[in-house]
Amino acid sequence: MLPDAVLQKLEGLPAQSGVYLFKDKKGAVVYVGKAKSLRSRVRSYFQDSQGDQRAFIPILQRTIGDLETIVTANEKEATILENNLIKEHRPRYNVKLRDDKDFITLRLGRLGAGEPWPRLQVVRRPTPDGARYFGPYHSATAARRTLHLVNKHFQLRTCSDVEFASRKRPCLQHQIKRCPAPCVLPVEREWYAEQVDAVSKFLEGRHDELSRELDARMKDTARAMRFELAAVYRDQLRAIEKVREDQRVVTIDDIDRDVMGFYREGELVEIALLHVRAGKLQDVGTYAIKQAEIPDEEIVAAFVAQHYGASLAKELEDAGMPATLMPDEIILPREPEGVAGIAEWLSDRAGHKVALLLPQRGHRVDLLAMANDNARHSFVEKQRQSDDVQERLRDLQERLRLATLPRRIECCDISHLGGGDTVGAIVAMTDGEMDKKRYRTFNVRGDAAPGIDRGAGVNDDYGAMYEVLARRFRRALKAEELPQTLGEGSPERESDATWDAPDLFVVDGGRGQLAVAQAAAHDLGLHDLAIVALAKERENLAGETLVDRVYLPGQKNPIPLRSSTTSLFLLARLRDEAHRFSNRARMRIGKKRQFHSPLDDVKGLGPKAKKALLQHVGNAAAIRAADDATLLAVPGVTARHVRALRQALPVAEPRADRERQPG
């Protein structure tokens, strides 16, 4: 039964275009959508229909507690408002393609825009700096593969601005003929500008035009007997021809278009995006969407808005900079609500007309069928990989005699440098893949560990491991209590949800580390948590090589990690990742300690005053020895700062003469 307030609002819905927000019984926004006609669209969710197969409808009817509508002037404004509201509320049932990250793009600087020698680099957040941005790329691998191809065949610098300014002699890239070394050698700016223009055309997919230009340059330089430069153009031409050979001709026109394939099984959706440029298939990107409970056409609309909206950051849009790789046509498998508004919005952002088409006949239908086949094939391959992981997890459960399938596994490692900078790290794996949002680091404080022999004190591995695991397990207990005090969707619950206990916990070490981990869990009441230890390969006193071994509670002999037990190598992979992550955290702490200044501990001394003191007076010793007048003469330093300095850095008393007096 719908609440009375919802029934009343359904009766008074306007027929104009706009945005609607569905809220749960606690007032949290669970879904945001747009409509050409709010009245017909919103009422369709609550009308009984025998042929309505949308799984989203009964879920929504059980969840909704209130609804809100916002009328807009046209479909374009509705599209923009919907996109902004989704980013603001992050509704539960809306499709999310990204986790707080932007898609990968390639940035190519412009000559004369503050960059005398531009370079190509991978970035996530475009800025209005006058450079050109190419993308978005569906994965970091695709972007870096393109970057490697450009760096290999087009001679642009690859070093950072800091390295470029401090370079004294050519680097290895110059030695292998991949960079002209403008940092230290005289380079013709016109020739470098040609390389920048060639890279731009290559990334835009204008391969035919670029091939003609390179062929003409190669012949001209050969006639001028500049054979080394002609060889460079020849190699670039061969690289482009190789790329063109790998591209499949799918149309006979020169229109740039993206073709969206769609495949769905229940709440799992796979989308394949075919990038067709000048009639040739350049690339195929696939995207998996899980827990997709909304109708197909709304998934298509959400994908188009988020994917193509990400190709141009808001800062670039405000600066009037157009998108680089926005196609002329986007072929869709379903017609979304308000398709005309979406097309108008994308056209404004791209700086040219962008058509959203749902073909019924002709060669576009064949392209759409090809995209759907790619989506189905990608879905099957990912399901096959998932089934393989599940089989390995079941084998791991059997070998370790676990009560439940270890879908989520965590591993702890302790790292220190000569007894100092001790840090503990915990990494996680979910369904065979690293789950980086659950990675944690702990600075070891030296808390007392009951029943643990501290040995050397804070830097003892056993004591440090007990402290880290105790702190980790306390957060797990707190996460278990959250559902009793906080409602579904609460921000506090969402922030602590990643602290819940895993199905299996692994510690790096042998029997001793296993005993410490069990003590930490049992002291906090976690008697059912499955814990094992993974020892590294080593040699015993007899000179025999002991392979990696898994120690189980209550079992004397460990389980060796042999080549036939592939499931146990999931643990070895997790252990190696924990070792890497803990070492990185320890090096970060050591670097912070090395660059620490006594002025950082002075309360009330801000960064500007500290910088002024270091520039005008000197280091901490000079500041300690300076008189008050000298300190007050520094710009930005007040009497309050001087008092704080005297309290934190007292003047050292002169040492008494300890030599015995004669006689």
XYZ file of C-alpha atoms in Angstrom:
663
model
C 0.000 0.000 0.000
C 1.285 3.437 -0.935
C 1.218 6.231 1.681
C -1.651 8.686 1.376
C 0.757 11.546 0.670
C 2.096 9.679 -2.377
C -1.404 8.916 -3.673
C -2.353 12.578 -3.397
C 0.761 13.689 -5.285
C 0.089 11.154 -8.039
C -3.262 12.786 -8.682
C -1.764 16.261 -9.050
C 1.290 15.521 -11.189
C 1.891 18.043 -14.004
C 2.168 17.068 -17.658
C 5.359 19.116 -18.229
C 8.874 17.769 -18.456
C 10.960 17.594 -15.303
C 12.696 15.449 -12.709
C 11.178 13.156 -10.083
C 12.742 11.922 -6.849
C 11.521 8.795 -5.042
C 12.224 8.730 -1.298
C 12.066 5.903 1.206
C 10.080 5.971 4.432
C 12.963 7.763 6.217
C 13.191 10.532 3.638
C 16.369 9.367 1.869
C 16.381 9.705 -1.924
C 16.491 6.219 -3.481
C 15.941 7.033 -7.159
C 16.135 10.075 -9.437
C 14.682 10.092 -12.948
C 13.622 12.494 -15.679
C 10.539 12.513 -17.838
C 9.133 14.216 -20.896
C 5.788 14.158 -19.089
C 5.972 13.798 -15.325
C 2.340 12.772 -15.071
C 2.473 9.805 -17.443
C 5.974 8.673 -16.479
C 5.641 8.678 -12.696
C 2.121 7.208 -12.709
C 3.376 4.306 -14.876
C 5.395 2.995 -11.933
C 2.249 2.397 -9.888
C -0.173 1.091 -12.490
C -0.868 -2.638 -12.446
C 0.115 -4.223 -15.741
C 0.166 -7.925 -16.490
C 2.845 -7.462 -19.137
C 5.140 -5.309 -17.029
C 8.257 -7.404 -16.501
C 10.358 -4.691 -14.839
C 11.753 -6.047 -11.571
C 12.199 -2.492 -10.356
C 8.452 -1.858 -10.038
C 7.593 -4.116 -7.029
C 10.808 -3.112 -5.253
C 9.960 0.545 -5.654
C 6.386 0.113 -4.526
C 7.566 -1.564 -1.317
C 10.253 1.039 -0.636
C 8.713 4.389 -1.529
C 7.549 6.654 1.270
C 7.358 9.965 -0.565
C 8.024 11.516 -3.953
C 9.059 14.934 -5.148
C 8.859 16.469 -8.616
C 10.671 19.432 -10.155
C 9.284 20.986 -13.341
C 11.761 22.185 -15.986
C 11.362 24.287 -19.114
C 12.437 21.502 -21.482
C 13.960 18.029 -21.694
C 17.502 19.389 -21.867
C 17.143 21.146 -18.505
C 15.643 17.954 -17.066
C 18.709 15.982 -18.208
C 21.123 18.448 -16.619
C 19.128 18.610 -13.365
C 18.864 14.810 -13.159
C 22.620 14.460 -13.589
C 23.307 17.001 -10.835
C 20.807 15.440 -8.407
C 22.275 11.962 -8.906
C 25.731 13.297 -8.038
C 24.328 15.083 -4.987
C 22.154 12.327 -3.485
C 23.882 9.177 -4.832
C 20.563 7.252 -4.893
C 20.576 3.564 -4.174
C 18.795 2.397 -7.337
C 20.497 4.672 -9.880
C 23.278 3.140 -11.956
C 26.781 4.131 -10.830
C 29.528 3.539 -13.366
C 32.320 4.979 -11.233
C 33.409 5.026 -7.600
C 34.340 8.663 -6.914
C 36.841 8.656 -9.769
C 36.917 10.186 -13.222
C 37.519 8.224 -16.387
C 41.053 8.114 -17.747
C 41.893 10.783 -20.348
C 45.036 11.729 -22.267
C 46.281 15.313 -22.035
C 48.273 16.869 -24.904
C 49.704 20.302 -24.219
C 49.585 23.156 -26.729
C 52.577 25.068 -28.031
C 52.648 28.614 -26.749
C 50.163 27.976 -23.910
C 52.800 28.067 -21.204
C 54.351 24.845 -22.569
C 57.198 25.397 -25.015
C 57.660 21.633 -25.355
C 54.312 19.840 -24.825
C 54.029 16.186 -23.876
C 51.305 13.527 -23.753
C 50.300 12.229 -20.323
C 47.564 10.288 -18.541
C 45.271 12.341 -16.294
C 41.990 11.776 -14.452
C 40.825 15.330 -13.800
C 40.949 17.676 -16.818
C 41.507 21.369 -16.074
C 40.956 24.454 -18.289
C 44.654 25.012 -18.975
C 44.570 25.343 -22.760
C 45.612 21.734 -23.395
C 43.676 19.184 -25.448
C 42.083 16.187 -23.751
C 41.354 12.888 -25.498
C 38.988 10.317 -24.081
C 37.442 9.058 -21.938
C 39.099 5.632 -22.152
C 37.181 2.665 -20.804
C 40.189 1.410 -18.834
C 43.597 2.542 -17.678
C 45.125 -0.272 -19.736
C 43.638 1.088 -22.972
C 44.830 4.616 -22.199
C 48.363 3.536 -21.306
C 48.570 1.287 -24.352
C 47.786 4.291 -26.525
C 50.290 6.403 -24.594
C 53.004 3.779 -25.094
C 52.278 3.625 -28.830
C 52.583 7.411 -29.159
C 55.773 7.584 -27.083
C 57.312 4.818 -29.174
C 56.708 6.293 -32.618
C 56.198 10.058 -32.144
C 59.103 11.974 -30.681
C 57.628 13.997 -27.835
C 59.271 14.396 -24.466
C 58.075 12.028 -21.739
C 59.720 13.547 -18.641
C 57.888 15.704 -16.103
C 58.316 19.476 -15.963
C 60.575 19.194 -12.901
C 62.818 16.636 -14.606
C 62.835 18.693 -17.790
C 64.008 21.841 -15.953
C 66.765 20.042 -14.020
C 68.109 17.895 -16.855
C 71.854 18.354 -17.582
C 72.320 15.763 -20.293
C 70.068 13.694 -22.607
C 68.286 10.749 -21.031
C 67.855 7.177 -22.261
C 64.813 8.099 -24.376
C 67.066 10.251 -26.547
C 69.621 7.463 -26.840
C 67.010 5.049 -28.240
C 65.735 7.696 -30.709
C 62.399 8.350 -28.985
C 62.968 11.939 -27.848
C 64.877 14.849 -29.474
C 65.992 16.014 -25.984
C 64.771 19.629 -26.142
C 65.809 19.904 -22.484
C 69.510 20.226 -23.400
C 69.809 20.117 -27.213
C 68.733 22.651 -29.867
C 65.491 21.425 -31.446
C 63.532 23.100 -34.252
C 60.234 24.313 -32.853
C 58.506 23.888 -36.207
C 59.504 20.239 -36.361
C 58.356 19.670 -32.760
C 55.056 21.382 -33.590
C 54.655 18.911 -36.478
C 55.031 16.043 -34.003
C 52.423 17.551 -31.685
C 50.002 17.973 -34.598
C 50.645 14.396 -35.757
C 49.889 13.038 -32.271
C 46.675 15.051 -32.173
C 45.508 13.648 -35.521
C 46.508 10.134 -34.473
C 44.445 10.326 -31.273
C 41.491 11.807 -33.164
C 41.511 8.823 -35.520
C 42.352 10.904 -38.627
C 44.723 8.193 -39.824
C 44.169 8.633 -43.570
C 44.987 12.334 -43.455
C 48.000 11.723 -41.214
C 49.319 8.963 -43.474
C 49.220 11.263 -46.501
C 51.089 13.990 -44.627
C 53.762 11.612 -43.323
C 54.261 10.077 -46.775
C 54.792 13.552 -48.292
C 57.234 14.546 -45.517
C 59.173 11.310 -45.900
C 59.634 11.873 -49.635
C 60.549 15.561 -49.213
C 63.205 14.862 -46.575
C 64.592 11.987 -48.648
C 65.000 14.308 -51.647
C 66.778 16.785 -49.376
C 69.100 13.904 -48.350
C 67.984 14.129 -44.694
C 67.775 10.376 -44.475
C 67.654 10.054 -40.661
C 64.576 12.292 -40.509
C 63.062 10.436 -43.457
C 63.535 7.188 -41.516
C 61.602 8.694 -38.585
C 58.659 9.545 -40.858
C 58.890 6.070 -42.426
C 58.627 4.366 -39.011
C 55.686 6.561 -38.030
C 53.948 5.735 -41.294
C 54.478 2.001 -40.725
C 53.073 2.264 -37.198
C 49.913 3.956 -38.484
C 49.526 1.389 -41.249
C 49.787 -1.366 -38.627
C 47.040 0.283 -36.587
C 44.867 0.613 -39.681
C 45.390 -3.077 -40.504
C 44.102 -4.028 -37.056
C 40.994 -1.907 -37.553
C 38.006 -3.524 -39.155
C 36.081 -1.627 -41.842
C 32.410 -1.735 -40.796
C 30.846 1.149 -42.777
C 31.533 2.995 -46.005
C 30.824 6.500 -44.691
C 33.145 8.802 -42.746
C 30.840 9.502 -39.788
C 32.293 9.086 -36.312
C 29.895 7.038 -34.205
C 29.718 4.979 -31.032
C 27.536 1.886 -30.960
C 26.171 0.690 -27.620
C 25.553 -3.024 -27.175
C 23.365 -4.308 -24.329
C 23.005 -7.699 -22.625
C 21.186 -8.476 -19.387
C 20.555 -11.430 -17.106
C 18.566 -10.454 -14.048
C 20.418 -7.762 -12.090
C 23.630 -8.211 -14.101
C 24.093 -5.976 -17.144
C 26.935 -5.876 -19.645
C 27.419 -2.933 -22.001
C 29.774 -2.973 -24.994
C 30.714 0.318 -26.651
C 32.075 0.132 -30.202
C 34.121 3.173 -31.249
C 33.807 3.592 -35.038
C 35.864 6.395 -36.573
C 35.767 7.170 -40.301
C 34.074 3.840 -40.967
C 36.679 1.752 -39.116
C 36.233 -0.022 -35.787
C 38.970 1.407 -33.553
C 38.236 -0.008 -30.119
C 35.686 -1.874 -28.035
C 35.089 -1.079 -24.372
C 32.991 -3.236 -22.044
C 31.330 -2.199 -18.795
C 29.766 -4.462 -16.174
C 26.902 -3.135 -14.068
C 25.830 -5.113 -11.003
C 22.618 -4.847 -9.003
C 20.872 -3.128 -11.886
C 17.273 -3.142 -10.682
C 15.945 -0.387 -12.940
C 14.455 -0.847 -16.444
C 16.694 -1.264 -19.493
C 15.956 2.130 -21.035
C 16.851 3.906 -17.804
C 20.156 2.021 -17.616
C 20.905 3.191 -21.159
C 20.066 6.789 -20.259
C 22.230 6.668 -17.119
C 25.170 5.208 -19.033
C 25.009 7.837 -21.772
C 24.777 10.700 -19.278
C 27.605 9.471 -17.060
C 29.979 8.170 -19.734
C 29.789 11.071 -22.148
C 29.357 13.602 -19.393
C 32.701 12.398 -18.038
C 34.463 13.156 -21.330
C 34.363 16.838 -20.461
C 34.824 18.123 -16.922
C 32.613 20.935 -15.679
C 35.620 23.268 -15.486
C 36.320 22.728 -19.184
C 32.662 23.183 -20.061
C 32.548 26.493 -18.186
C 35.681 27.592 -20.037
C 34.022 26.836 -23.379
C 36.458 24.071 -24.332
C 34.765 21.399 -26.497
C 35.058 17.645 -26.063
C 37.645 16.014 -28.288
C 36.309 12.549 -29.026
C 32.556 13.093 -28.774
C 31.147 11.236 -31.812
C 28.628 12.566 -34.296
C 26.269 9.646 -33.680
C 25.525 7.381 -30.738
C 23.540 4.278 -31.678
C 21.457 3.009 -28.753
C 19.841 -0.410 -28.132
C 16.895 1.108 -26.206
C 15.211 4.483 -26.469
C 15.541 6.299 -23.122
C 13.071 8.773 -21.712
C 13.823 12.306 -22.878
C 16.222 11.252 -25.628
C 15.880 14.619 -27.377
C 16.971 16.462 -24.239
C 19.990 14.193 -23.792
C 21.033 14.762 -27.411
C 20.699 18.531 -27.058
C 22.717 18.522 -23.824
C 25.538 16.461 -25.368
C 25.546 18.651 -28.483
C 26.034 21.775 -26.398
C 28.901 20.196 -24.495
C 30.569 18.758 -27.601
C 30.369 21.925 -29.677
C 28.751 20.054 -32.580
C 25.555 18.138 -33.217
C 25.360 14.728 -31.516
C 22.545 12.446 -32.677
C 21.127 9.627 -30.521
C 19.670 7.000 -32.845
C 17.644 3.810 -32.417
C 17.992 2.224 -35.901
C 15.297 0.041 -37.428
C 16.941 -0.817 -40.764
C 20.144 -0.376 -42.760
C 23.797 -0.801 -41.855
C 23.283 0.760 -38.395
C 21.177 -2.250 -37.418
C 24.105 -4.518 -38.332
C 26.415 -2.389 -36.189
C 23.984 -2.636 -33.290
C 23.809 -6.425 -33.677
C 27.607 -6.566 -33.606
C 27.667 -4.478 -30.419
C 25.060 -6.716 -28.767
C 27.112 -9.787 -29.685
C 30.176 -8.204 -28.070
C 28.183 -7.426 -24.922
C 26.910 -11.000 -24.691
C 30.379 -12.437 -25.328
C 31.929 -10.200 -22.659
C 29.209 -11.232 -20.191
C 29.856 -14.936 -20.811
C 33.637 -14.500 -20.448
C 33.302 -12.612 -17.172
C 30.863 -15.196 -15.848
C 33.315 -17.929 -16.796
C 36.072 -16.170 -14.895
C 33.731 -15.709 -11.949
C 32.834 -19.406 -11.988
C 36.541 -20.288 -11.991
C 37.147 -18.057 -8.973
C 34.185 -19.602 -7.164
C 35.587 -23.065 -7.829
C 38.967 -22.040 -6.408
C 37.281 -20.541 -3.357
C 35.328 -23.765 -2.774
C 38.574 -25.721 -3.050
C 40.190 -23.336 -0.570
C 37.257 -23.809 1.803
C 37.677 -27.574 1.641
C 41.444 -27.559 2.121
C 41.337 -25.167 5.071
C 38.198 -26.802 6.527
C 36.308 -23.521 6.697
C 32.664 -23.293 7.744
C 31.764 -20.749 5.038
C 32.960 -19.914 1.547
C 35.832 -17.376 1.913
C 34.446 -14.780 -0.493
C 36.251 -11.986 1.370
C 39.744 -12.565 2.758
C 41.984 -10.127 4.623
C 45.705 -10.320 5.357
C 47.861 -8.472 7.900
C 51.566 -7.665 7.674
C 53.868 -5.707 10.004
C 56.723 -3.616 8.616
C 59.457 -1.634 10.359
C 62.951 -0.331 9.634
C 65.537 -1.343 12.208
C 62.928 -1.353 14.951
C 61.543 2.069 14.023
C 58.667 3.428 11.928
C 56.590 0.369 12.798
C 53.380 0.148 10.793
C 50.741 -2.516 10.275
C 48.849 -2.977 7.011
C 45.699 -4.921 6.189
C 44.692 -5.679 2.599
C 41.518 -7.353 1.380
C 40.422 -9.617 -1.454
C 36.792 -10.051 -2.540
C 35.869 -12.891 -4.907
C 39.496 -13.307 -5.957
C 40.066 -9.610 -6.747
C 41.877 -7.030 -4.629
C 39.376 -4.837 -2.774
C 41.340 -1.615 -2.288
C 38.542 0.288 -0.579
C 39.091 -2.043 2.403
C 42.848 -1.474 2.626
C 43.928 -0.119 6.022
C 47.168 1.044 7.649
C 47.843 1.365 11.384
C 50.642 3.324 13.045
C 51.786 1.138 15.940
C 51.474 3.098 19.183
C 52.803 0.478 21.596
C 49.553 -0.303 23.415
C 49.793 -2.976 26.090
C 48.999 -6.453 24.833
C 47.809 -8.804 27.594
C 49.371 -12.234 27.467
C 51.886 -11.234 24.769
C 55.604 -11.132 25.513
C 56.577 -7.688 24.234
C 60.233 -8.573 24.143
C 62.045 -5.478 22.866
C 58.947 -3.301 23.373
C 57.005 -1.374 20.763
C 58.950 -2.753 17.820
C 58.384 -6.398 18.738
C 56.515 -8.080 15.870
C 54.189 -10.042 18.165
C 53.183 -7.025 20.214
C 52.751 -4.852 17.121
C 50.607 -7.498 15.441
C 48.423 -7.892 18.538
C 47.852 -4.139 18.688
C 46.995 -3.836 14.993
C 44.643 -6.816 14.992
C 42.946 -5.735 18.216
C 42.231 -2.324 16.725
C 40.989 -3.948 13.517
C 38.710 -6.406 15.336
C 37.239 -3.704 17.570
C 36.095 -1.859 14.458
C 34.561 -5.104 13.195
C 32.544 -5.430 16.404
C 31.431 -1.818 16.092
C 30.325 -2.438 12.495
C 28.202 -5.410 13.634
C 26.377 -3.212 16.162
C 25.582 -0.457 13.623
C 22.415 -2.012 12.118
C 20.794 -1.993 15.541
C 21.272 1.734 16.066
C 21.329 3.203 12.546
C 18.872 2.872 9.708
C 19.525 1.558 6.205
C 21.433 4.110 4.132
C 22.714 6.082 7.122
C 25.997 7.937 6.332
C 27.587 6.602 9.536
C 26.645 3.069 8.616
C 27.924 3.459 5.056
C 31.291 4.807 6.292
C 31.811 1.917 8.738
C 30.364 -0.841 6.552
C 33.802 -1.743 5.165
C 35.032 -2.638 8.662
C 32.907 -5.773 9.061
C 34.757 -9.010 9.747
C 35.954 -11.066 6.738
C 35.233 -14.717 6.039
C 38.919 -15.588 6.468
C 41.793 -13.701 8.075
C 45.408 -14.416 7.096
C 48.506 -13.296 9.011
C 51.990 -13.206 7.545
C 54.112 -15.570 9.612
C 54.127 -18.949 11.269
C 52.731 -20.572 14.415
C 53.739 -17.629 16.629
C 51.878 -15.050 14.529
C 48.878 -17.405 14.317
C 48.753 -17.634 18.118
C 48.900 -13.848 18.438
C 46.057 -13.384 15.928
C 43.907 -15.949 17.741
C 44.597 -14.238 21.076
C 43.573 -10.845 19.674
C 40.336 -12.289 18.254
C 39.419 -14.354 21.314
C 40.116 -11.494 23.741
C 37.440 -9.499 21.907
C 34.977 -12.376 21.673
C 35.478 -13.231 17.982
C 35.720 -16.987 18.543
C 34.163 -17.927 15.176
C 36.538 -15.907 12.977
C 38.575 -18.213 10.724
C 42.300 -17.361 11.005
C 45.315 -18.971 9.311
C 48.991 -18.065 8.991
C 51.044 -18.062 5.803
C 54.812 -18.549 6.182
C 57.314 -17.572 3.497
C 59.706 -19.944 1.762
C 62.941 -20.560 3.710
C 65.683 -23.097 4.398
C 65.860 -25.171 7.587
C 68.980 -26.091 9.532
C 69.470 -29.173 7.386
C 69.652 -27.048 4.247
C 66.268 -28.201 2.971
C 64.072 -25.673 1.176
C 60.672 -25.252 2.791
C 58.068 -23.865 0.396
C 55.350 -21.424 1.432
C 53.216 -23.058 4.107
C 49.754 -22.474 5.587
C 49.371 -23.031 9.339
C 45.927 -23.948 10.661
C 44.732 -23.643 14.281
C 45.048 -26.926 16.174
C 47.086 -28.626 13.437
C 50.773 -29.349 13.900
C 51.866 -29.850 10.305
C 51.332 -26.977 7.838
C 49.879 -27.292 4.347
C 52.534 -26.682 1.657
C 51.776 -24.428 -1.316
C 52.647 -26.734 -4.196
C 52.103 -26.026 -7.876
C 49.084 -28.343 -7.929
C 47.183 -26.369 -5.269
C 46.251 -23.292 -7.280
C 43.566 -22.237 -4.798
C 46.163 -21.659 -2.073
C 48.007 -19.234 -4.337
C 45.178 -16.776 -3.715
C 46.588 -16.520 -0.186
C 50.145 -16.089 -1.486
C 49.008 -13.298 -3.788
C 47.220 -11.609 -0.896
C 50.269 -11.989 1.365
C 52.562 -10.411 -1.242
C 50.140 -7.488 -1.635
C 50.072 -6.975 2.149
C 53.873 -6.956 2.195
C 53.990 -4.349 -0.578
C 51.343 -2.176 1.028
C 52.950 -2.258 4.498
C 56.379 -1.370 3.090
C 54.896 1.582 1.220
C 53.167 2.799 4.376
C 56.376 2.437 6.367
C 58.378 4.399 3.791
C 55.748 7.131 3.837
C 56.062 7.435 7.619
C 59.859 7.448 7.397
C 59.812 10.193 4.797
C 57.489 12.283 6.951
C 59.778 11.804 9.944
C 62.881 12.763 7.976
C 61.316 15.998 6.787
C 59.819 16.835 10.182
C 60.851 20.190 11.637
C 60.691 21.240 15.320
C 58.627 24.196 14.113
C 55.859 21.759 13.146
C 55.261 21.109 16.869
C 54.850 24.775 17.811
C 51.186 25.375 18.640
C 49.708 28.463 17.040
C 52.429 28.794 14.384
C 50.834 28.623 10.951
C 52.493 27.572 7.692
C 52.983 31.162 6.477
C 54.685 32.310 9.687
C 56.836 29.171 9.736
C 57.930 29.727 6.136
C 58.771 33.379 6.873
C 60.870 32.413 9.896
C 62.839 29.832 7.915
C 63.470 32.326 5.102
C 64.525 35.324 7.257
C 66.115 33.674 10.317
C 67.180 30.169 9.379
C 66.724 26.737 10.898
C 65.313 25.850 14.313
C 68.671 26.356 16.040
C 68.996 29.882 14.606
C 65.426 30.694 15.619
C 66.105 29.428 19.138
C 69.237 31.604 19.441
C 67.638 34.760 17.962
C 66.359 37.488 20.304
C 62.765 38.656 20.406
C 63.433 41.772 18.337
C 64.856 39.707 15.498
C 61.846 37.399 15.507
C 59.338 40.258 15.624
C 61.035 41.862 12.621
C 60.023 38.890 10.458
C 56.903 39.708 8.348
C 53.814 37.994 9.744
C 55.347 37.086 13.120
C 53.605 38.543 16.174
C 54.265 38.579 19.901
C 51.938 35.594 20.260
C 54.124 33.621 17.869
C 57.265 34.591 19.818
C 55.744 33.380 23.084
C 54.797 30.069 21.469
C 58.324 29.714 20.074
C 59.943 30.411 23.455
C 57.713 27.853 25.109
C 58.340 25.151 22.495
C 61.999 26.040 21.750
C 63.545 27.324 24.985
C 66.982 28.945 24.806
C 69.619 26.423 25.849
C 71.433 27.283 29.050
C 75.230 27.691 28.759
C 77.150 24.598 29.791
C 79.026 24.863 33.096
C 82.803 24.536 33.007
C 83.399 21.039 34.238
C 87.200 21.260 34.248
C 88.787 21.044 37.693
C 90.368 24.292 38.842
C 94.149 24.088 39.548
C 95.233 23.714 43.198
